[in-house]
Tab-separated table of C-alpha atoms and ligand atoms in Angstrom:
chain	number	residue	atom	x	y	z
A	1	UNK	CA	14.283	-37.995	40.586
A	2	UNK	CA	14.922	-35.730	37.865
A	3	UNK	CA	18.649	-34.664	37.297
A	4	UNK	CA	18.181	-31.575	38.360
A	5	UNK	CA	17.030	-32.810	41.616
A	6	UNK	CA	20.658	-35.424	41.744
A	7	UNK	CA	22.714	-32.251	40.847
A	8	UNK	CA	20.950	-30.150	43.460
A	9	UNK	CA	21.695	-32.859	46.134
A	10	UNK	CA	24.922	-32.823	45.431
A	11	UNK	CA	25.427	-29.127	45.407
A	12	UNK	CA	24.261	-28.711	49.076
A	13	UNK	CA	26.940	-30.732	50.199
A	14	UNK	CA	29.453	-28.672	48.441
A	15	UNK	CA	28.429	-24.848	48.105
A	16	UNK	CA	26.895	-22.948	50.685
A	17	UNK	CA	23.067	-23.540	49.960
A	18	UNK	CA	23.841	-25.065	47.216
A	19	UNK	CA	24.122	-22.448	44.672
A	20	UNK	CA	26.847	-19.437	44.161
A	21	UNK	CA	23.985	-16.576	44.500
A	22	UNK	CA	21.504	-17.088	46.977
A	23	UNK	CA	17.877	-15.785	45.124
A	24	UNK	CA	19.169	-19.064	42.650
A	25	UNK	CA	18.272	-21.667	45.212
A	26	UNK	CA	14.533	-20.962	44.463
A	27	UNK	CA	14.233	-21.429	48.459
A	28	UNK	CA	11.512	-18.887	48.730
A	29	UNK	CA	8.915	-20.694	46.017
A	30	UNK	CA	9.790	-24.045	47.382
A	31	UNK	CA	10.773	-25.275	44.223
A	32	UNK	CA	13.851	-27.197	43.004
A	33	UNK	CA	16.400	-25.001	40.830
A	34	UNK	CA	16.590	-25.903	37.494
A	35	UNK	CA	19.953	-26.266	36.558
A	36	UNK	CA	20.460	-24.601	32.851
A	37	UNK	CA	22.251	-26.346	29.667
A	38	UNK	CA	21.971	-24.012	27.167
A	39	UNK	CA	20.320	-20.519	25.975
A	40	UNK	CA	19.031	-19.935	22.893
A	41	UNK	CA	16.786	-16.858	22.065
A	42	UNK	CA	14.264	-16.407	24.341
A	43	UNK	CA	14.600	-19.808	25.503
A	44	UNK	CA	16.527	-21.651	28.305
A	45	UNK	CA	16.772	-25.657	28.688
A	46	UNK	CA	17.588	-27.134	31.749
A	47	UNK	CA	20.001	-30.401	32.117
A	48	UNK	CA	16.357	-32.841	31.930
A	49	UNK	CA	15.534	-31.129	28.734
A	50	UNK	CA	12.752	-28.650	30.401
A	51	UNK	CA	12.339	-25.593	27.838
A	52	UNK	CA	11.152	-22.456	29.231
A	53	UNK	CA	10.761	-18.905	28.286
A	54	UNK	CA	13.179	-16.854	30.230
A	55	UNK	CA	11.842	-13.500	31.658
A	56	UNK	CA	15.188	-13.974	34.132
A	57	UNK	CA	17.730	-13.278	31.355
A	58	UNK	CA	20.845	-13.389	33.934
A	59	UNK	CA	19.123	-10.805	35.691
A	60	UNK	CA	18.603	-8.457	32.854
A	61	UNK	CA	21.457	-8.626	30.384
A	62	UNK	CA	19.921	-10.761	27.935
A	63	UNK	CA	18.412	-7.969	26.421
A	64	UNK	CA	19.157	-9.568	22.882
A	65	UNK	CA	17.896	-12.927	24.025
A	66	UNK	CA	20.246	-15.963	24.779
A	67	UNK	CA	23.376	-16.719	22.115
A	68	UNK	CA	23.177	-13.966	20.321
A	69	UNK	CA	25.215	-14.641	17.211
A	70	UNK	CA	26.713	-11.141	16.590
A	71	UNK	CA	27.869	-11.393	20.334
A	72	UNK	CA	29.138	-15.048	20.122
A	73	UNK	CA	31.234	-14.362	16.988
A	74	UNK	CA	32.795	-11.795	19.017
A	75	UNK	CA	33.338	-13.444	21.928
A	76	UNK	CA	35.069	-16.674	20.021
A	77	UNK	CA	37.286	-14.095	17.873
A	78	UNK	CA	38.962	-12.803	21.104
A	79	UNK	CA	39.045	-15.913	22.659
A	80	UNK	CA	41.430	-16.535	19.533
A	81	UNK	CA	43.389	-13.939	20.845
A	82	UNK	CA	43.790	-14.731	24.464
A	83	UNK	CA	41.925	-14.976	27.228
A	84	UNK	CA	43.449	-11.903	29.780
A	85	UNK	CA	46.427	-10.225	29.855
A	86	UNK	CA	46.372	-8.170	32.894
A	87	UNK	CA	47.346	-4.705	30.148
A	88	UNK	CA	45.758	-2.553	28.584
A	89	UNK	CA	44.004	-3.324	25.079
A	90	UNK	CA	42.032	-1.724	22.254
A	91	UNK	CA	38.780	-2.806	23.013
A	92	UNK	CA	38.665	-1.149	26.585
A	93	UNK	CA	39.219	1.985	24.750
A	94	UNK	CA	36.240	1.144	22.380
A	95	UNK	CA	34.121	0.214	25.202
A	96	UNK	CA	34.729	3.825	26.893
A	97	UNK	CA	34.703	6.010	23.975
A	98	UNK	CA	31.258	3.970	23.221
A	99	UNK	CA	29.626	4.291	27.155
A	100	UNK	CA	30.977	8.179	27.148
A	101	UNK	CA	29.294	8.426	23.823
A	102	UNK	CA	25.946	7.172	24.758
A	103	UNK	CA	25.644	8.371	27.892
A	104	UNK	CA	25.732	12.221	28.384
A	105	UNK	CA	26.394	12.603	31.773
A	106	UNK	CA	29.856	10.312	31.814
A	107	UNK	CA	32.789	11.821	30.658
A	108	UNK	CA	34.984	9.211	31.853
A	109	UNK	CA	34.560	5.278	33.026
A	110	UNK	CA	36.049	3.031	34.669
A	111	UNK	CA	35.520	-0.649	33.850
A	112	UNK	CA	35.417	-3.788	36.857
A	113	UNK	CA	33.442	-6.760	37.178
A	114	UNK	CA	29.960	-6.433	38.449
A	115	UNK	CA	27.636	-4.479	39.988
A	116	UNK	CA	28.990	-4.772	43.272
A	117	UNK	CA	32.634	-3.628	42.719
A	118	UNK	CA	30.827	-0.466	40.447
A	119	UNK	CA	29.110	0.912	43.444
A	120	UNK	CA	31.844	0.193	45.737
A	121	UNK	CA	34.026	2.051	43.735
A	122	UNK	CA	31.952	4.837	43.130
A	123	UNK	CA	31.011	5.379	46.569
A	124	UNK	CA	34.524	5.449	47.727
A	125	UNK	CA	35.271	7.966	44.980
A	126	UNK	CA	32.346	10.462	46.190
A	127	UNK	CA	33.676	9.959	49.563
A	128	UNK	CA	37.330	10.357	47.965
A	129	UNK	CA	35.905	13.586	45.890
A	130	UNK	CA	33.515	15.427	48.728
A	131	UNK	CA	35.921	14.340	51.814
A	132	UNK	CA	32.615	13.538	53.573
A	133	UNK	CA	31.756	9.955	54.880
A	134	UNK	CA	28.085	9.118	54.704
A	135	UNK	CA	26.259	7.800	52.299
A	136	UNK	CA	22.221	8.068	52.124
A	137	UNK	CA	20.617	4.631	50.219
A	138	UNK	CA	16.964	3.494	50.171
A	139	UNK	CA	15.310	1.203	51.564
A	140	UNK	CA	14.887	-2.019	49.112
A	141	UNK	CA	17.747	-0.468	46.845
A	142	UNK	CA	20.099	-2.866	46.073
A	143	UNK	CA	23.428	-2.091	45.160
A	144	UNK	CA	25.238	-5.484	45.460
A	145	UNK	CA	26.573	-6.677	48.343
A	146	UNK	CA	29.748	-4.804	49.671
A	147	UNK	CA	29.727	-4.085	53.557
A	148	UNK	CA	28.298	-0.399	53.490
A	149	UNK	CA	25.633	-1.397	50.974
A	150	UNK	CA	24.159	-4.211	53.071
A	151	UNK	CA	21.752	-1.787	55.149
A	152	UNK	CA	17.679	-2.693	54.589
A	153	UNK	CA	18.862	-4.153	50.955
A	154	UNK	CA	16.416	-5.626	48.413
A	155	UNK	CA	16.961	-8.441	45.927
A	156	UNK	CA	17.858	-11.972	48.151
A	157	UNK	CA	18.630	-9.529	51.338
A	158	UNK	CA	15.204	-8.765	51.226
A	159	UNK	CA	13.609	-12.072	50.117
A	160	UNK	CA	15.753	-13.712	52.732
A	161	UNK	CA	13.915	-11.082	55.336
A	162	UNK	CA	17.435	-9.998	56.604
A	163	UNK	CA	17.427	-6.098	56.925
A	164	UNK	CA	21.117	-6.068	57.579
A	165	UNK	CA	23.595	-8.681	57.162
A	166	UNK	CA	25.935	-10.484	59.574
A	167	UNK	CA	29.314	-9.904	59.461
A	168	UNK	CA	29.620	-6.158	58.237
A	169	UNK	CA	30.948	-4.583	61.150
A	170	UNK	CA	29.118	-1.669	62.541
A	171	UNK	CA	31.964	1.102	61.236
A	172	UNK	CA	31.857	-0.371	58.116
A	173	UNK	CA	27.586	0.521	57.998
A	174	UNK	CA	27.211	3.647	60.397
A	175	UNK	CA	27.334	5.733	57.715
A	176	UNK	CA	24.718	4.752	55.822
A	177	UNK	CA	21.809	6.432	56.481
A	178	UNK	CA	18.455	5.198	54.921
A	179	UNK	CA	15.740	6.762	53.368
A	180	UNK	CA	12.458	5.351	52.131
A	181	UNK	CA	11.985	5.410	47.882
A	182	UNK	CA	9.614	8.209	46.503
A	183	UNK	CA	9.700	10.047	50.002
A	184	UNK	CA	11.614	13.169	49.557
A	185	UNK	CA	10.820	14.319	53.008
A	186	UNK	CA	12.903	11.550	54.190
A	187	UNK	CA	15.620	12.040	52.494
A	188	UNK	CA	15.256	16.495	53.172
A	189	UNK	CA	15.089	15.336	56.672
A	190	UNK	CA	18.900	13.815	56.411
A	191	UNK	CA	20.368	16.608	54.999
A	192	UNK	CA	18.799	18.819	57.977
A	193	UNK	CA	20.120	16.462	59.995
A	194	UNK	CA	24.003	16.227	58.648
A	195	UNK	CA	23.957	17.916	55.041
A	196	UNK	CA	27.465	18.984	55.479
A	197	UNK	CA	28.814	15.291	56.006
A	198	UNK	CA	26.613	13.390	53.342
A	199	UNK	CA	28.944	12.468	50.428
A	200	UNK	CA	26.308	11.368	48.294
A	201	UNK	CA	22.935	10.261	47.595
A	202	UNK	CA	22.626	6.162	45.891
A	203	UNK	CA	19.576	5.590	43.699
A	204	UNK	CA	18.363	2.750	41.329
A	205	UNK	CA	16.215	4.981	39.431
A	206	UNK	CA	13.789	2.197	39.145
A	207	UNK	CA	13.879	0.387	42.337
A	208	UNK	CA	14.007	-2.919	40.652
A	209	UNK	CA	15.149	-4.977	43.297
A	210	UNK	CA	11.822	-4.747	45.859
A	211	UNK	CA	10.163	-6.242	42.696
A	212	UNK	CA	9.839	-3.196	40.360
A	213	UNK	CA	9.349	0.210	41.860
A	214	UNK	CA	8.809	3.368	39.310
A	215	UNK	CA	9.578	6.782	40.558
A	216	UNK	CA	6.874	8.790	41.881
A	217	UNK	CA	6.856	12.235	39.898
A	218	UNK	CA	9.379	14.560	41.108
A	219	UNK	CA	11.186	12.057	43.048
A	220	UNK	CA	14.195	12.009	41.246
A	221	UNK	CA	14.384	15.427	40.307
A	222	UNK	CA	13.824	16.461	44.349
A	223	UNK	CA	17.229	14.262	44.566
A	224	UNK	CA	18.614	15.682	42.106
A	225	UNK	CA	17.865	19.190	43.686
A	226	UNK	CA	18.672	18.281	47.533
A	227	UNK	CA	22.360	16.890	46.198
A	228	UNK	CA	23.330	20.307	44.164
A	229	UNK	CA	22.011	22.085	47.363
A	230	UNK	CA	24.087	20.339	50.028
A	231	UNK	CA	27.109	19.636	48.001
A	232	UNK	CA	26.352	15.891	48.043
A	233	UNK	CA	26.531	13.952	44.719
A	234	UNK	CA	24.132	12.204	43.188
A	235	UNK	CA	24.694	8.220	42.214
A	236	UNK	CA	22.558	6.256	40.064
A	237	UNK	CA	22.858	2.821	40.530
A	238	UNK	CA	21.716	1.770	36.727
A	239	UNK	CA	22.867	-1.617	37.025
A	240	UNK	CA	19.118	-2.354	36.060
A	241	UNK	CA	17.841	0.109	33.965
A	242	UNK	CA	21.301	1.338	31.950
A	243	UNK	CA	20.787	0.299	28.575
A	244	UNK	CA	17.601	-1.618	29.709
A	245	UNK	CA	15.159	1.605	29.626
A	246	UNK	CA	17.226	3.542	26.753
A	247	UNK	CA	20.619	3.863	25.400
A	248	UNK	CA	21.288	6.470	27.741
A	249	UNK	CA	19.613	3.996	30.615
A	250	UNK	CA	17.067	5.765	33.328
A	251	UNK	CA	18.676	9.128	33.046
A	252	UNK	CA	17.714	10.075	29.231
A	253	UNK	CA	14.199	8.492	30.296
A	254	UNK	CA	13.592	10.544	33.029
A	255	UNK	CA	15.763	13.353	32.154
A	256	UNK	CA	17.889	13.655	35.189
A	257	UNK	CA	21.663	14.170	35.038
A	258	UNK	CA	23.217	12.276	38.144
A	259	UNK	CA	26.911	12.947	38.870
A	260	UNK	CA	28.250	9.411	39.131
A	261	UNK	CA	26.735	6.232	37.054
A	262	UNK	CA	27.326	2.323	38.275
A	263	UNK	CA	26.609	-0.255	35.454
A	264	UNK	CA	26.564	-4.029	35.347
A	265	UNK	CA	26.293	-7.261	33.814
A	266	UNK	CA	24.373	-5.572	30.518
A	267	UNK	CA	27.286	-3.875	29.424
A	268	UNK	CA	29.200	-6.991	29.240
A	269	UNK	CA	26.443	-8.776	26.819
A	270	UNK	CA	26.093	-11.265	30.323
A	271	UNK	CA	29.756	-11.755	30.758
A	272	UNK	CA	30.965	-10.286	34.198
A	273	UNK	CA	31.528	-6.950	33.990
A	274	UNK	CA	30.174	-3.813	35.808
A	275	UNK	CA	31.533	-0.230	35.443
A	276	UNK	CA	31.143	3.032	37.064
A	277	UNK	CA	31.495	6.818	35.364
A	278	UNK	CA	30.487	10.561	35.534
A	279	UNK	CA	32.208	14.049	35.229
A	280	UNK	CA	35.493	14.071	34.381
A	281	UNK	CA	37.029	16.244	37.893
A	282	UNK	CA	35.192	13.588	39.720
A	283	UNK	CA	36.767	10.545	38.095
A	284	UNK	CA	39.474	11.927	37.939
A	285	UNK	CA	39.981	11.383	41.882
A	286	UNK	CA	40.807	7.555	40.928
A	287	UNK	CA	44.396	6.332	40.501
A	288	UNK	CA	46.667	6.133	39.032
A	289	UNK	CA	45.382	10.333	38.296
A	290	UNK	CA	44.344	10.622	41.500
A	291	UNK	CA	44.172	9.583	45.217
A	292	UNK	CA	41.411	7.465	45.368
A	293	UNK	CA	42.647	4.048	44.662
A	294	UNK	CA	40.734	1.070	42.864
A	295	UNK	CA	42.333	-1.711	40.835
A	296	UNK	CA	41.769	-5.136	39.171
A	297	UNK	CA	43.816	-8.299	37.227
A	298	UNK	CA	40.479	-8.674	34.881
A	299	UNK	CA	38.960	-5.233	34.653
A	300	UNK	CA	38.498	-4.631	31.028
A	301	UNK	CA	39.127	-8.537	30.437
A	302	UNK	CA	39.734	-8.542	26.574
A	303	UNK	CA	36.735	-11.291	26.360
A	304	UNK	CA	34.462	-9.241	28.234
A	305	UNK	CA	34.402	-6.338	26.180
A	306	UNK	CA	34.448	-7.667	22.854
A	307	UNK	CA	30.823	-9.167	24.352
A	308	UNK	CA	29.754	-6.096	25.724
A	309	UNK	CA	31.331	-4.162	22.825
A	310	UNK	CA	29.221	-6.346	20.137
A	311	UNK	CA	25.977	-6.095	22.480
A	312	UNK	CA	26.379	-2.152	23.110
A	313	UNK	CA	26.460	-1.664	19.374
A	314	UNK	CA	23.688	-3.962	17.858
A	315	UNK	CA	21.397	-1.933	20.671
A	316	UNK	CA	22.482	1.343	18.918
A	317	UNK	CA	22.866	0.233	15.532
A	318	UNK	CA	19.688	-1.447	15.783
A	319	UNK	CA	16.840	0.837	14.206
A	320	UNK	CA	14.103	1.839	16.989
A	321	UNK	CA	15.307	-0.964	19.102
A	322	UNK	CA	14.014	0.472	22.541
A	323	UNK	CA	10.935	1.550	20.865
A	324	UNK	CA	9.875	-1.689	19.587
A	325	UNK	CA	10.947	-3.601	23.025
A	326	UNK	CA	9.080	-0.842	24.896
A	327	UNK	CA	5.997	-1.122	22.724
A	328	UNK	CA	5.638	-4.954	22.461
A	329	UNK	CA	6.113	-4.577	26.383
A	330	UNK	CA	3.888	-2.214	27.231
A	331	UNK	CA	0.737	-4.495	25.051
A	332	UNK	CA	2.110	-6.852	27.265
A	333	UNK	CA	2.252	-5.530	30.523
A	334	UNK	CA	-1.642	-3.668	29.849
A	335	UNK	CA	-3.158	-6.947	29.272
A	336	UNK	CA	-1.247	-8.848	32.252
A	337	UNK	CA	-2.932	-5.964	34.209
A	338	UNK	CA	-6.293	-6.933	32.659
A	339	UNK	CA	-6.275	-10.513	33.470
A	340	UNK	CA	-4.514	-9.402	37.302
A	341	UNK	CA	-7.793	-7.259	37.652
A	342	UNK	CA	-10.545	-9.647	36.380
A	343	UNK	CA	-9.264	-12.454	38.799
A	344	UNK	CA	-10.076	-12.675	42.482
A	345	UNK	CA	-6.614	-12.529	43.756
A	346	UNK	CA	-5.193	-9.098	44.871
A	347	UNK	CA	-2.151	-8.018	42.046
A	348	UNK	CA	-0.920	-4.996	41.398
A	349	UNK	CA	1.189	-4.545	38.333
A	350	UNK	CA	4.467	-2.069	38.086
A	351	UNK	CA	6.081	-1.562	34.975
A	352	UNK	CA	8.849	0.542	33.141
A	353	UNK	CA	9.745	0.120	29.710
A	354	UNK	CA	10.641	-3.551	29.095
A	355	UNK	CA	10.539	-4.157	33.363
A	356	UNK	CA	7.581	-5.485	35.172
A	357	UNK	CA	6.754	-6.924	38.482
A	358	UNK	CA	3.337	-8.463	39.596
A	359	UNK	CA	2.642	-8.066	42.961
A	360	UNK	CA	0.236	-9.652	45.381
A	361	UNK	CA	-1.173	-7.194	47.340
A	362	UNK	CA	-4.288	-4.887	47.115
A	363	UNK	CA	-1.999	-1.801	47.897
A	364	UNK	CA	-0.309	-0.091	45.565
A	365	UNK	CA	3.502	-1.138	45.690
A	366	UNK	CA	5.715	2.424	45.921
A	367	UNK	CA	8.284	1.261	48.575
A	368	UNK	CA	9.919	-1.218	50.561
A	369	UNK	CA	7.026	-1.303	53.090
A	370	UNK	CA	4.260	-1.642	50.658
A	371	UNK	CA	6.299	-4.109	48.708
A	372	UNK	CA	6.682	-6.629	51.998
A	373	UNK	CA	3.025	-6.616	51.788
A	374	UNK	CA	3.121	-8.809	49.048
A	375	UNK	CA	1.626	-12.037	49.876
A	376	UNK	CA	4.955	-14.510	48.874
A	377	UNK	CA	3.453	-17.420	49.360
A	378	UNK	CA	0.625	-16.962	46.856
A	379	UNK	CA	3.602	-15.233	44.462
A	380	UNK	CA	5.301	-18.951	45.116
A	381	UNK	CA	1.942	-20.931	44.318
A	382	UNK	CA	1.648	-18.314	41.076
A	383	UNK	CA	5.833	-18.881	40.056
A	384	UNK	CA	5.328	-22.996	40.404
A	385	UNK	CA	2.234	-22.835	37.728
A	386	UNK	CA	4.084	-20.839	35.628
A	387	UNK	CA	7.388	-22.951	35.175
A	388	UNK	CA	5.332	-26.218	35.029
A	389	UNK	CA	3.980	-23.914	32.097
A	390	UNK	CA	7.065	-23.392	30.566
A	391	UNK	CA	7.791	-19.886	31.880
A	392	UNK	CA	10.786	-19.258	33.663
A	393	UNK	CA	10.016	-16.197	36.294
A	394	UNK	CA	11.791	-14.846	38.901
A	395	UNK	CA	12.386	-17.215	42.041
A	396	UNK	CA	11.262	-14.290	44.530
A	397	UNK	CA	8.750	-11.869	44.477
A	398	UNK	CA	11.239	-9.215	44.996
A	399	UNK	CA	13.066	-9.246	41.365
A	400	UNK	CA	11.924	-7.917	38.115
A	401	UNK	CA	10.629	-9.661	34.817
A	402	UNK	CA	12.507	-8.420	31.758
A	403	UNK	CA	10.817	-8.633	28.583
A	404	UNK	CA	13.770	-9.655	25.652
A	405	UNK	CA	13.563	-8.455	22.454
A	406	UNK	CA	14.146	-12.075	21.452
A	407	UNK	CA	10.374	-12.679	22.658
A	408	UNK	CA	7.622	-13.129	20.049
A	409	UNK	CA	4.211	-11.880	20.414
A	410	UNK	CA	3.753	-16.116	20.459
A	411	UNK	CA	5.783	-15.899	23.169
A	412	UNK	CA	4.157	-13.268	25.477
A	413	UNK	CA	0.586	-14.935	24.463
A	414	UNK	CA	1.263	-17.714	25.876
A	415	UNK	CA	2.720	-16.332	28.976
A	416	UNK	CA	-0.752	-14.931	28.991
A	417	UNK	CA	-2.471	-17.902	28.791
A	418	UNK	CA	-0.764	-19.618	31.128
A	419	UNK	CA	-1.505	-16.606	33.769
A	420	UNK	CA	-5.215	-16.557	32.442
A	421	UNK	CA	-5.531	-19.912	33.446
A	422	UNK	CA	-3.640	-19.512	36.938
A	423	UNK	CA	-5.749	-16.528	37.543
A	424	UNK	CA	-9.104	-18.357	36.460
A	425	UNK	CA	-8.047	-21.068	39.075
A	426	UNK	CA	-8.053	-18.161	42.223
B	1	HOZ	N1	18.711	-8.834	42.105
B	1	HOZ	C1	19.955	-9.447	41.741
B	1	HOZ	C2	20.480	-8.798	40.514
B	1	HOZ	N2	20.493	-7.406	40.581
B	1	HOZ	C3	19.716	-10.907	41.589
B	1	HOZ	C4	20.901	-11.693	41.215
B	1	HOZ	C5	21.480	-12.430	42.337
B	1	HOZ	O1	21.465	-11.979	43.481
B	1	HOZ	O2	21.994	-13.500	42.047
């Protein structure tokens, strides 16, 4: 038994599934998690000395790769300084000035601790702003898991094959009204419907949570127009793709100005920390200015932001740094495809920028439905060959692989090899 395996036994018996996040209990492949030791680069070990190449990355934030040294020195210089303090400091100002800098459409932000609390907040705030109720999300979108989000989710909702979760009581999800991805007839249709009570429209601008999902042209722009027509505003959940596709995250790549912005963990250099931020009259609804009222003991945690301040500024000091990641992905990602189409399995490959997702299924993944045709068992047989090669995937075929700028072209060629031979097996 390896000691993985011991520590795994032992966690069952004392967290829920054994794990604090269920997608990390790799029940869907079958597999035994590896429980981690240390980062370093592009590299994780796990606790039996098992070295992999990480295309996880805590879910995207390790942009830089593992232990960055920039972002460590930071992080041990505030620790020097205290841990929290529950007040106001310098550093949340940097980290503001620096997000309001970079990203044109927010003109003020509001710092919390994940993903989750960022959408939560900014939904009640569009609510709070428009005085309407509902909310229209996608299908597969996932935008953490706070009661109203919890309607046909991706990420583990979706892996887990729940469409809705128990426990969220129906007020607390009859107004959220779903749409399916890159169908803007679907989404036209629910502003015919009630236009005058939707409060806003909730977007990952890459659905990256079904597996990876790019927007069909004139998707997001046909949001962006249906919002400014019915008075609705327009959220993009970038918890992804903010500072992951660009500095100024999916909305300088696509070119679409959405009203509110959510961020997460990347912000924080992989130390918790979400945000959420847009036009000034709209966040200017939230306390203590306004009525809308949001709070928290370790929003702006001191720690936090010197990580996510050192992070933020190596990816803009850092000459063509989203050029080069996007480039070394994209010779990547082209020759995954070649090696998907030569063997005899069914894959179909999505990518954006440094995000990828292999899919198998013959159809071409552009929603939640086509996504669930993915064949998850064969995506299980195809994740176990992989970490017995040393490459550390995604436990479910509905997540994304992020390419790290840490990653050598050694690196991604022998990710290739390793799927060459997996391929030449089927
Ligand atoms: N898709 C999730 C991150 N956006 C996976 C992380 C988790 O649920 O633990």
């Amino acid at each position: 038994m390896t000691k993985s395996e011991r520590l795994f036994e032992e966690a069952v018996c004392y967290m829920p599934g054994g794990v604090n996040s269920p997608v990390r209990a790799f029940g869907s492949v079958g597999e035994t998690p590896r429980f981690i030791e240390r980062g370093e680069g592009a590299y994780i070990t796990d606790v039996d000395g098992g070295r992999y190449l990480d295309f996880v990355g805590s879910w995207g934030p390790m942009i830089l790769g593992h232990n960055h040294p920039q972002v460590k020195e930071a992080v041990l210089k505030a620790c020097d300084r205290g841990l929290s303090f529950g007040a106001a400091t310098e550093a949340e100002v940097t980290m503001a000035r620096l997000i309001c800098e970079l990203v044109p459409s927010i003109e003020m932000v509001r710092m919390v601790n994940s993903g989750t609390e960022a959408v939560m907040s900014a939904v009640r705030v569009a609510r709070g702003f428009t005085g309407r109720d509902k909310i229209i999300k996608f299908a597969g979108c996932y935008h953490g898991h706070s009661d109203a989000m919890l309607v046909k989710a991706g990420s583990g909702v979706m892996t887990a094959g729940v469409p809705d979760s128990a426990g969220v009581p129906s007020g607390c999800s009859q107004d959220t009204l779903t749409a399916v991805y890159n169908d803007l007839s679907s989404v036209e249709e629910l502003f015919s419907a009630c236009g005058g009570e939707i409060a806003a429209v909730i977007v990952e601008p890459v659905g990256a949570n079904m597996g990876v999902v790019p927007p069909t042209e004139g998707f997001l722009e046909g949001l962006r127009m249906l919002c400014t027509r019915y008075g609705a505003l327009l959220i993009f959940d970038e918890v992804i793709t903010g500072f992951r596709l660009g500095l100024s995250g999916a909305q300088g790549y696509f070119g679409i100005t959405p009203d509110l912005t959510t961020f997460g963990k990347i912000i924080g250099g992989g130390m918790p920390v979400g945000a959420y931020g847009g036009r000034r009259e709209i966040m200017e609804m939230v306390a203590p200015v306004g009525p809308v009222y949001q709070a928290g003991t370790l929003s702006g945690n001191p720690v936090a932001m010197a990580a996510g301040i050192a992070q933020l500024k190596l990816l803009k000091e850092t000459p063509d740094f989203y050029d080069k990641l996007h480039q070394k992905s994209q010779a990547f990602f082209e020759k995954v495809e070649e090696l998907a189409a030569k063997s005899q399995y069914s894959c179909q490959l999505n990518h954006v920028g440094s995000l990828g997702c292999l899919f198998f299924t013959k159809e071409p993944v552009r929603d939640y439905a086509s996504a669930k045709t993915s064949d998850t068992k064969a995506y299980a047989e195809y994740f176990k060959h992989m970490l017995q090669a040393g490459i550390y995937l995604a436990p479910s075929q509905f997540e994304a692989m992020f390419v790290s700028a840490a990653m050598t072209e050694e690196d991604l060629g022998r990710t290739l090899t390793a799927m060459e031979n997996y391929f030449l097996t089927k």
